[in-house]
Coordinates of C-alpha atoms and ligand atoms in Angstrom, one line a residue:
M1479 CA 6.0 76.4 88.9
E1480 CA 2.4 77.2 90.0
S1481 CA -0.8 76.2 88.2
N1482 CA -4.0 77.9 89.3
A1483 CA -7.7 77.4 88.5
S1484 CA -11.1 78.5 89.8
A1485 CA -14.6 77.1 89.3
P1486 CA -18.0 78.3 90.3
G1487 CA -20.7 76.8 92.5
K1488 CA -24.2 76.0 91.3
V1489 CA -27.9 76.0 92.1
I1490 CA -30.6 73.8 90.8
L1491 CA -33.2 76.3 89.5
F1492 CA -35.9 73.7 88.6
G1493 CA -36.5 70.0 88.6
E1494 CA -34.6 68.5 91.6
H1495 CA -35.9 65.1 92.7
F1496 CA -38.1 64.7 89.6
V1497 CA -34.9 64.6 87.6
V1498 CA -34.1 61.3 89.4
Y1499 CA -37.2 59.9 87.6
G1500 CA -36.4 61.2 84.1
V1501 CA -37.8 64.8 84.2
K1502 CA -35.6 67.6 82.9
A1503 CA -33.8 69.8 85.4
I1504 CA -32.4 73.3 85.0
L1505 CA -29.1 74.2 86.7
C1506 CA -27.0 77.3 86.7
A1507 CA -23.5 78.3 87.8
I1508 CA -23.3 81.1 90.4
N1509 CA -20.7 83.7 91.0
K1510 CA -19.2 82.1 94.1
R1511 CA -16.0 80.3 93.5
V1512 CA -13.4 77.9 94.6
I1513 CA -9.8 78.7 93.8
V1514 CA -7.2 75.9 93.7
R1515 CA -3.4 76.6 93.6
A1516 CA -1.1 73.7 92.8
E1517 CA 2.6 73.6 92.9
K1518 CA 5.2 70.8 92.3
I1519 CA 7.4 70.2 95.4
K1520 CA 10.6 68.2 95.7
E1521 CA 9.4 66.2 98.7
K1522 CA 7.5 63.0 97.9
K1523 CA 4.3 64.1 99.6
I1524 CA 0.8 65.3 98.7
Y1525 CA 0.1 68.3 100.8
I1526 CA -3.4 69.8 100.8
K1527 CA -4.3 73.0 102.7
S1528 CA -7.8 74.3 102.9
N1529 CA -10.1 76.3 105.2
I1530 CA -11.7 73.0 106.4
G1531 CA -8.3 71.6 107.4
D1532 CA -5.1 70.0 106.0
L1533 CA -4.2 66.6 104.6
I1534 CA -0.6 65.5 104.2
L1535 CA 0.1 62.0 102.9
E1536 CA 2.6 60.1 100.9
P1537 CA 1.5 59.3 97.3
N1538 CA 0.2 55.8 96.3
K1539 CA -2.2 55.2 99.2
P1540 CA -5.4 53.3 98.4
I1541 CA -8.1 55.8 98.1
S1542 CA -10.5 53.6 100.2
E1543 CA -8.1 54.1 103.2
I1544 CA -8.5 57.9 103.1
D1545 CA -11.1 59.3 105.4
S1546 CA -11.2 63.0 104.6
P1547 CA -13.4 65.4 102.6
L1548 CA -10.2 66.4 100.9
K1549 CA -10.0 63.0 99.3
P1550 CA -10.8 64.1 95.8
F1551 CA -7.7 66.4 95.8
Y1552 CA -5.5 63.5 96.9
Y1553 CA -7.0 61.3 94.2
L1554 CA -6.3 63.9 91.5
A1555 CA -2.7 64.6 92.7
N1556 CA -1.9 60.9 93.0
K1557 CA -3.4 60.1 89.6
L1558 CA -1.4 62.9 87.9
L1559 CA 1.8 61.9 89.7
Q1560 CA 1.3 58.3 88.5
T1561 CA 0.3 59.0 84.9
Q1562 CA 3.2 61.5 84.5
N1563 CA 5.7 59.1 86.1
Q1564 CA 6.7 61.6 88.8
T1565 CA 8.6 60.7 91.9
T1566 CA 8.2 64.2 93.5
G1567 CA 5.2 65.7 95.2
I1568 CA 2.4 68.3 94.9
K1569 CA 1.2 71.1 97.2
I1570 CA -2.4 72.2 96.8
I1571 CA -4.0 75.2 98.4
V1572 CA -7.8 75.6 98.3
E1573 CA -9.7 78.8 99.0
S1574 CA -13.5 78.9 98.7
D1575 CA -16.3 81.3 99.1
I1576 CA -19.0 78.6 98.5
P1577 CA -20.7 77.3 101.7
I1578 CA -20.1 73.6 102.2
G1579 CA -22.6 70.8 102.3
V1580 CA -25.7 72.8 101.5
G1581 CA -26.3 72.0 97.9
L1582 CA -24.3 74.8 96.3
G1583 CA -21.9 72.6 94.4
S1584 CA -18.9 73.2 96.6
S1585 CA -17.5 69.7 96.1
S1586 CA -18.0 69.7 92.4
A1587 CA -16.3 73.1 92.1
C1588 CA -13.4 71.7 94.1
C1589 CA -13.1 68.7 91.8
V1590 CA -13.3 70.8 88.6
A1591 CA -10.8 73.5 89.8
G1592 CA -8.6 70.8 91.4
A1593 CA -8.5 68.7 88.2
A1594 CA -7.6 71.8 86.1
A1595 CA -4.9 73.2 88.5
I1596 CA -3.2 69.8 89.1
S1597 CA -3.3 68.6 85.5
G1598 CA -2.0 72.1 84.5
L1599 CA 1.2 71.4 86.3
F1600 CA 2.1 68.8 83.6
V1601 CA 0.0 69.1 80.5
K1602 CA -2.4 71.3 78.7
T1603 CA -5.8 69.7 79.0
S1604 CA -9.2 70.5 77.3
K1605 CA -12.2 71.4 79.4
E1606 CA -13.9 68.2 78.3
E1607 CA -10.9 66.1 79.7
I1608 CA -10.8 68.2 82.9
L1609 CA -14.6 67.4 83.3
K1610 CA -13.9 63.7 83.0
L1611 CA -11.2 63.9 85.5
A1612 CA -13.3 66.0 87.9
I1613 CA -16.2 63.5 87.7
S1614 CA -13.9 60.6 88.5
A1615 CA -12.6 62.6 91.5
E1616 CA -16.1 63.4 92.7
K1617 CA -17.0 59.7 92.6
T1618 CA -14.5 59.1 95.4
I1619 CA -17.1 60.9 97.6
F1620 CA -20.4 60.5 95.7
Q1621 CA -20.3 57.2 93.9
N1622 CA -23.6 57.8 92.1
T1623 CA -23.1 61.4 91.0
S1624 CA -24.8 62.2 87.7
G1625 CA -22.0 64.5 86.7
A1626 CA -24.5 67.4 86.3
D1627 CA -22.9 69.6 88.9
C1628 CA -19.4 69.1 87.6
T1629 CA -20.6 69.9 84.1
V1630 CA -22.2 73.2 85.0
C1631 CA -19.2 74.2 87.1
T1632 CA -16.9 73.5 84.1
F1633 CA -18.9 75.3 81.4
G1634 CA -20.8 77.9 83.4
G1635 CA -24.1 79.5 82.4
I1636 CA -27.4 77.7 82.5
M1637 CA -27.9 74.1 81.6
E1638 CA -30.7 71.6 81.1
Y1639 CA -30.1 68.0 82.1
D1640 CA -32.1 64.8 81.9
K1641 CA -31.0 61.3 82.5
K1642 CA -31.7 60.1 78.9
N1643 CA -30.2 63.0 76.9
G1644 CA -27.5 64.3 79.3
F1645 CA -26.6 68.0 79.3
T1646 CA -27.4 70.8 77.0
K1647 CA -26.2 74.3 77.5
I1648 CA -29.0 76.9 77.4
K1649 CA -28.0 79.9 75.3
S1650 CA -30.2 82.4 77.3
E1651 CA -28.5 84.9 79.4
P1652 CA -31.4 86.2 81.6
D1653 CA -30.5 89.1 83.9
F1654 CA -31.7 88.2 87.4
H1655 CA -30.3 88.1 90.9
L1656 CA -30.9 85.2 93.3
V1657 CA -30.9 85.8 97.0
I1658 CA -29.7 82.5 98.6
A1659 CA -30.7 81.9 102.2
N1660 CA -28.8 79.1 104.0
S1661 CA -30.7 77.1 106.7
N1662 CA -27.3 76.0 108.0
V1663 CA -28.9 72.5 108.3
K1664 CA -26.6 70.0 106.5
H1665 CA -28.6 67.6 104.4
S1666 CA -27.9 64.2 103.2
T1667 CA -29.0 64.0 99.6
E1668 CA -29.2 60.2 99.8
T1669 CA -31.6 60.3 102.7
V1670 CA -33.9 62.8 101.1
V1671 CA -33.9 61.0 97.8
A1672 CA -34.8 57.7 99.6
K1673 CA -37.7 59.5 101.3
V1674 CA -39.0 60.7 97.9
K1675 CA -38.7 57.1 96.6
Q1676 CA -40.9 56.0 99.5
F1677 CA -43.5 58.7 98.7
K1678 CA -43.5 57.6 95.1
E1679 CA -44.0 53.9 96.0
E1680 CA -46.9 54.8 98.2
N1681 CA -48.5 57.3 95.7
E1682 CA -47.6 56.0 92.2
I1683 CA -50.4 57.8 90.4
R1684 CA -50.0 61.0 92.2
F1685 CA -46.2 61.0 91.7
S1686 CA -46.5 60.2 88.0
S1687 CA -48.9 63.1 87.6
L1688 CA -46.5 65.4 89.5
C1689 CA -43.7 64.3 87.1
N1690 CA -45.9 65.4 84.1
D1691 CA -46.7 68.7 85.8
E1692 CA -43.0 69.3 86.5
S1693 CA -42.0 68.4 82.8
K1694 CA -44.6 70.9 81.5
L1695 CA -43.4 73.6 84.0
V1696 CA -39.7 73.1 82.9
E1697 CA -40.7 73.5 79.2
D1698 CA -42.5 76.8 80.1
V1699 CA -39.5 77.9 82.0
L1700 CA -37.1 77.4 79.1
K1701 CA -39.3 79.8 77.1
L1702 CA -39.4 82.3 79.9
L1703 CA -35.7 82.2 80.3
S1704 CA -35.1 83.1 76.7
D1705 CA -37.6 86.0 77.0
N1706 CA -36.0 87.2 80.3
N1707 CA -39.5 87.2 81.7
I1708 CA -38.5 87.4 85.4
K1709 CA -42.0 88.0 86.9
E1710 CA -43.5 84.9 85.2
L1711 CA -40.4 82.9 86.1
G1712 CA -41.2 83.8 89.7
Q1713 CA -44.6 82.2 89.3
K1714 CA -43.0 79.0 88.1
I1715 CA -40.7 79.0 91.1
I1716 CA -43.7 79.2 93.4
Q1717 CA -45.4 76.4 91.5
N1718 CA -42.3 74.2 91.6
Q1719 CA -42.0 74.8 95.4
E1720 CA -45.6 73.4 95.8
Y1721 CA -44.6 70.2 94.0
L1722 CA -41.6 69.9 96.4
E1723 CA -43.8 70.5 99.4
T1724 CA -46.1 67.7 98.1
I1725 CA -43.3 65.1 97.9
G1726 CA -42.2 65.9 101.4
V1727 CA -38.8 67.5 101.1
S1728 CA -39.6 70.7 102.9
N1729 CA -39.8 71.4 106.6
K1730 CA -40.7 74.3 109.0
K1731 CA -37.5 76.1 108.8
L1732 CA -37.4 76.0 105.0
R1733 CA -41.0 77.0 104.7
D1734 CA -40.4 80.0 107.0
M1735 CA -37.5 81.1 104.8
I1736 CA -39.5 80.5 101.6
Q1737 CA -42.3 82.7 103.0
V1738 CA -39.8 85.5 103.6
G1739 CA -38.6 85.0 100.0
Q1740 CA -42.0 84.8 98.4
K1741 CA -43.1 88.0 100.2
S1742 CA -40.1 90.0 99.1
S1743 CA -39.3 88.7 95.6
F1744 CA -40.9 87.3 92.5
G1745 CA -40.8 83.7 93.9
A1746 CA -38.8 81.4 96.2
K1747 CA -38.1 77.7 96.4
I1748 CA -35.8 75.1 97.8
T1749 CA -32.7 74.4 95.7
G1750 CA -31.3 70.9 95.7
A1751 CA -32.3 68.0 97.9
G1752 CA -34.2 69.9 100.6
G1753 CA -34.5 68.6 104.2
G1754 CA -31.9 71.4 105.0
G1755 CA -29.5 73.3 102.7
C1756 CA -30.6 76.4 100.9
I1757 CA -33.5 78.2 99.3
F1758 CA -33.4 81.0 96.8
A1759 CA -35.5 84.0 96.0
L1760 CA -35.7 85.4 92.5
T1761 CA -35.2 89.2 92.3
D1762 CA -34.1 92.0 89.9
E1763 CA -32.6 95.4 90.8
S1764 CA -36.1 96.6 91.9
N1765 CA -36.4 94.2 94.9
L1766 CA -32.9 92.8 95.5
E1767 CA -31.9 95.0 98.4
Y1768 CA -35.4 94.8 99.9
S1769 CA -35.4 91.0 99.8
I1770 CA -31.9 90.7 101.4
K1771 CA -33.0 93.1 104.2
Q1772 CA -36.1 90.9 104.9
F1773 CA -34.0 87.8 105.3
K1774 CA -31.4 89.7 107.4
D1775 CA -34.0 91.2 109.7
K1776 CA -35.2 87.7 110.5
N1777 CA -31.6 86.6 111.2
Y1778 CA -31.3 84.3 108.2
E1779 CA -27.8 83.9 106.7
C1780 CA -28.2 85.1 103.1
F1781 CA -26.2 86.5 100.1
S1782 CA -27.0 87.4 96.5
V1783 CA -25.6 85.8 93.4
K1784 CA -25.8 86.2 89.7
I1785 CA -25.3 83.5 87.0
D1786 CA -21.7 82.8 86.3
F1787 CA -21.2 82.6 82.5
K1788 CA -17.5 81.9 82.6
G1789 CA -17.2 78.4 84.3
L1790 CA -13.8 77.0 84.8
D1791 CA -11.0 79.6 84.6
T1792 CA -7.2 78.8 84.6
F1793 CA -4.5 81.3 85.4
Ligands
LIG429 O1 -27.4 67.4 96.6 P1 -27.9 68.6 96.0 O2 -28.6 69.5 97.0 O3 -26.9 69.3 95.1 O4 -29.1 68.2 95.0 C1 -29.5 66.9 94.7 C2 -30.5 66.9 93.6 C3 -31.5 65.7 93.6 O5 -32.3 65.9 92.5 C4 -32.3 65.7 94.8 C5 -30.7 64.4 93.5 C6 -30.1 64.1 92.2 O6 -29.2 63.1 92.2 O7 -30.4 64.6 91.2

């Protein structure tokens, strides 16, 4: 028997970093996916095959002893074998079109699709239960995850998130394209978050005023999303990027890419932690091809995405 699932990646549209200090952020799922195929096997092994390598281990190993980016899959398979009292094994095949380690939610999508495919071998599980399982798997690699990424990968669409109130799905279905350009510089979210903490400690008043500005901006954005006002949204993106520049998470390469985006689209900004990773440019049909061409002419790796409204899919 085979159990298959897929889950989308994500971008942070607004509010990264400020969200750490209580401001609301807006995330959306994107139509780039991870597909996970799980199968019961007679042999007592957990066998994981992916485009970043393979991991083959016996069940019941302590998770702390496993040094592999595929650890969340091992954790999920082992947990299900244990809770279902199985003495057999599981084979997992992972295929992904989400770039890894650049803030596009690849690991969250793996955890969500992995949790759904593996649990689907044994029991029918609700999306809410799969999300819980996925977050516990993600904690094997990011202990402090807020769960925001796994949530948006599970339910799809656009979501607002803040530390106090958690997640709320936004009903708007705006019709835009994002051109995502990848700096191909892997970033450590932890390091960049620590840098922002230092900026905050050295500039308390300035930082607090930026948090207020960002909160106001996000409220304006929520209205613009429901009105599908793409041009004005572009202006908010440009504004948000200025705040990110101020707190020091940008660099020359990202600025060069953002300049290409801002000249060819309605607005462009970093998405995620910064320091490396990706930026996105907001476009519609009128400037999509032009924007992609501008990035490609300057040899930047880029691709376009739309919002994924489906979220987790099982088949
Ligand atoms: O690691 P990324 O690129 O998906 O984004 C991190 C978002 C931050 O706001 C910088 C950190 C956080 O925990 O919210």
